[in-house]
XYZ file of C-alpha atoms in Angstrom:
189
model
C -29.575 30.555 12.067
C -30.056 30.473 8.306
C -28.737 26.897 8.100
C -31.125 25.640 10.817
C -34.490 24.250 9.763
C -37.111 26.799 10.771
C -40.036 24.454 10.053
C -40.627 21.114 11.764
C -43.342 18.619 10.816
C -45.214 16.263 13.126
C -44.577 12.872 11.536
C -48.001 11.476 12.499
C -50.481 14.362 12.192
C -48.740 16.474 9.556
C -48.935 19.602 11.734
C -46.191 22.084 10.805
C -44.556 24.578 13.139
C -42.375 27.366 11.751
C -40.214 29.272 14.208
C -40.651 32.818 12.864
C -38.902 34.611 15.737
C -36.961 32.483 18.204
C -36.260 33.444 21.806
C -32.587 34.064 21.141
C -33.649 36.605 18.493
C -36.026 38.452 20.860
C -33.754 38.614 23.932
C -35.898 35.830 25.454
C -38.908 38.160 25.532
C -41.138 35.960 23.348
C -41.318 33.156 20.784
C -43.360 33.702 17.616
C -44.450 30.639 15.625
C -46.671 29.872 12.641
C -48.703 26.665 12.796
C -50.345 24.835 9.898
C -52.923 22.382 11.192
C -54.387 19.894 8.692
C -58.154 19.406 8.239
C -59.755 17.765 11.289
C -56.405 18.286 13.082
C -56.194 18.362 16.846
C -53.758 20.267 19.001
C -52.942 19.108 22.509
C -55.722 18.184 24.959
C -57.116 20.799 27.336
C -54.084 22.192 29.187
C -52.584 25.259 30.838
C -49.210 26.943 31.362
C -47.908 28.746 34.438
C -44.867 30.406 32.840
C -46.238 32.187 29.747
C -49.306 33.523 27.989
C -50.222 32.708 24.389
C -51.776 34.935 21.753
C -53.350 33.132 18.785
C -54.169 34.864 15.487
C -55.637 33.112 12.456
C -54.099 33.825 9.043
C -56.080 31.389 6.861
C -58.946 29.028 7.570
C -60.910 28.545 10.781
C -59.480 27.601 14.162
C -61.568 26.387 17.069
C -60.136 27.566 20.382
C -61.513 26.461 23.727
C -60.778 28.814 26.626
C -61.916 27.464 29.977
C -65.281 26.001 28.938
C -66.042 28.453 26.111
C -65.486 27.332 22.509
C -64.929 29.989 19.853
C -64.327 29.911 16.108
C -61.559 32.200 14.909
C -61.282 33.273 11.270
C -58.598 35.387 9.554
C -57.395 38.327 11.659
C -59.290 37.100 14.750
C -57.142 36.943 17.881
C -57.429 35.512 21.360
C -54.975 35.798 24.242
C -54.747 32.970 26.758
C -53.533 34.275 30.130
C -51.198 32.319 32.382
C -52.959 29.461 34.182
C -56.071 29.360 31.961
C -57.251 26.026 30.514
C -57.279 26.007 26.718
C -56.905 23.937 23.580
C -57.160 24.370 19.825
C -58.484 22.214 16.988
C -59.279 22.427 13.318
C -62.793 21.039 12.984
C -63.083 22.092 9.332
C -62.314 20.220 6.102
C -59.669 22.800 5.153
C -56.225 23.416 6.657
C -55.831 26.330 9.062
C -52.771 28.553 9.439
C -52.361 30.598 12.585
C -49.647 32.308 14.577
C -48.893 32.004 18.265
C -46.871 34.435 20.331
C -45.677 32.915 23.611
C -44.608 35.544 26.142
C -42.030 34.757 27.400
C -41.039 31.885 25.096
C -39.838 29.628 27.914
C -38.348 26.408 26.394
C -41.187 25.773 23.994
C -38.988 25.562 20.892
C -36.708 23.032 22.569
C -39.631 20.865 23.659
C -41.214 20.826 20.204
C -37.962 20.040 18.418
C -37.308 17.146 20.820
C -40.887 15.860 20.580
C -40.956 15.953 16.784
C -37.477 14.379 16.678
C -38.678 11.481 18.823
C -41.580 11.011 16.411
C -39.192 10.941 13.459
C -37.086 8.315 15.237
C -40.129 6.127 16.008
C -39.793 6.527 19.788
C -43.476 7.377 20.307
C -46.788 5.548 20.397
C -49.443 5.769 17.650
C -50.719 9.073 19.097
C -47.265 10.661 19.079
C -46.604 10.432 22.825
C -43.070 9.359 23.817
C -42.837 5.721 24.870
C -40.330 6.709 27.568
C -42.137 8.442 30.456
C -38.988 10.382 31.355
C -39.013 11.860 27.831
C -42.667 12.841 28.348
C -41.902 14.432 31.719
C -38.950 16.394 30.324
C -40.956 17.708 27.354
C -43.900 18.753 29.538
C -41.522 20.470 31.971
C -39.696 22.293 29.158
C -42.911 23.639 27.685
C -44.508 24.225 31.086
C -47.598 22.269 30.056
C -50.076 20.794 32.505
C -52.762 18.487 31.058
C -56.191 19.044 32.632
C -57.184 15.351 32.382
C -54.229 14.238 34.529
C -54.612 14.809 38.280
C -52.504 17.718 39.529
C -50.588 15.653 42.130
C -49.457 13.271 39.377
C -48.187 16.146 37.279
C -46.623 18.194 40.055
C -45.028 15.312 41.911
C -44.515 12.453 39.484
C -43.688 14.364 36.304
C -41.540 16.959 38.076
C -39.610 14.216 39.851
C -39.227 12.231 36.628
C -37.992 15.353 34.829
C -35.479 15.969 37.631
C -34.379 12.327 37.420
C -34.007 12.695 33.647
C -31.760 15.700 34.170
C -29.717 13.892 36.821
C -29.295 10.796 34.604
C -28.249 12.938 31.637
C -31.344 12.075 29.571
C -32.234 15.732 29.002
C -28.686 16.549 27.885
C -28.692 13.567 25.481
C -32.045 14.638 23.967
C -30.810 18.204 23.576
C -27.589 17.074 21.921
C -29.443 14.824 19.485
C -32.394 17.010 18.517
C -31.492 20.665 19.098
C -29.423 23.044 17.008
C -26.293 24.336 18.734
C -27.766 27.727 19.643
C -30.371 25.955 21.814
C -27.931 23.523 23.412
C -25.960 26.395 24.920
C -28.940 27.685 26.951
């Protein structure tokens, strides 16, 4: 994998994700990433996952993590583990960048989803907030990363997005996105 870019950059926010240990390197046990979030940077809205837990650890700066309805400030060496199904989000509310690691256990298809999402940003196929203009792209990315947004009613996510993701697979949209944005080792999965 030495010829594959390990770091991807969000073309709108400047957030950087480095894939430190990829799933194919850990026998699909986990994915380990390093995130650099710019000052006043926001991660995704309040959300949860049903397929993996996440463990955050701050390396530099201060990260605000909301777990359920409790907000906490993490500084270097502080950790928090988000169990499966628990609402959470992260932000950088400081004037300095923050660097933190995340271990996703198991890694699911998180790397694939992020590479596709950031690729769509680079190609200008998103709105001003970085969300794909094509709702099938959105559904596929959310399905790949097993992300459920708390602000969106559950029936919409479970029925509409799952059906759109299935339609995207059936129409070959997922395969086309994977071919365009993923390195070969991820296309073979």
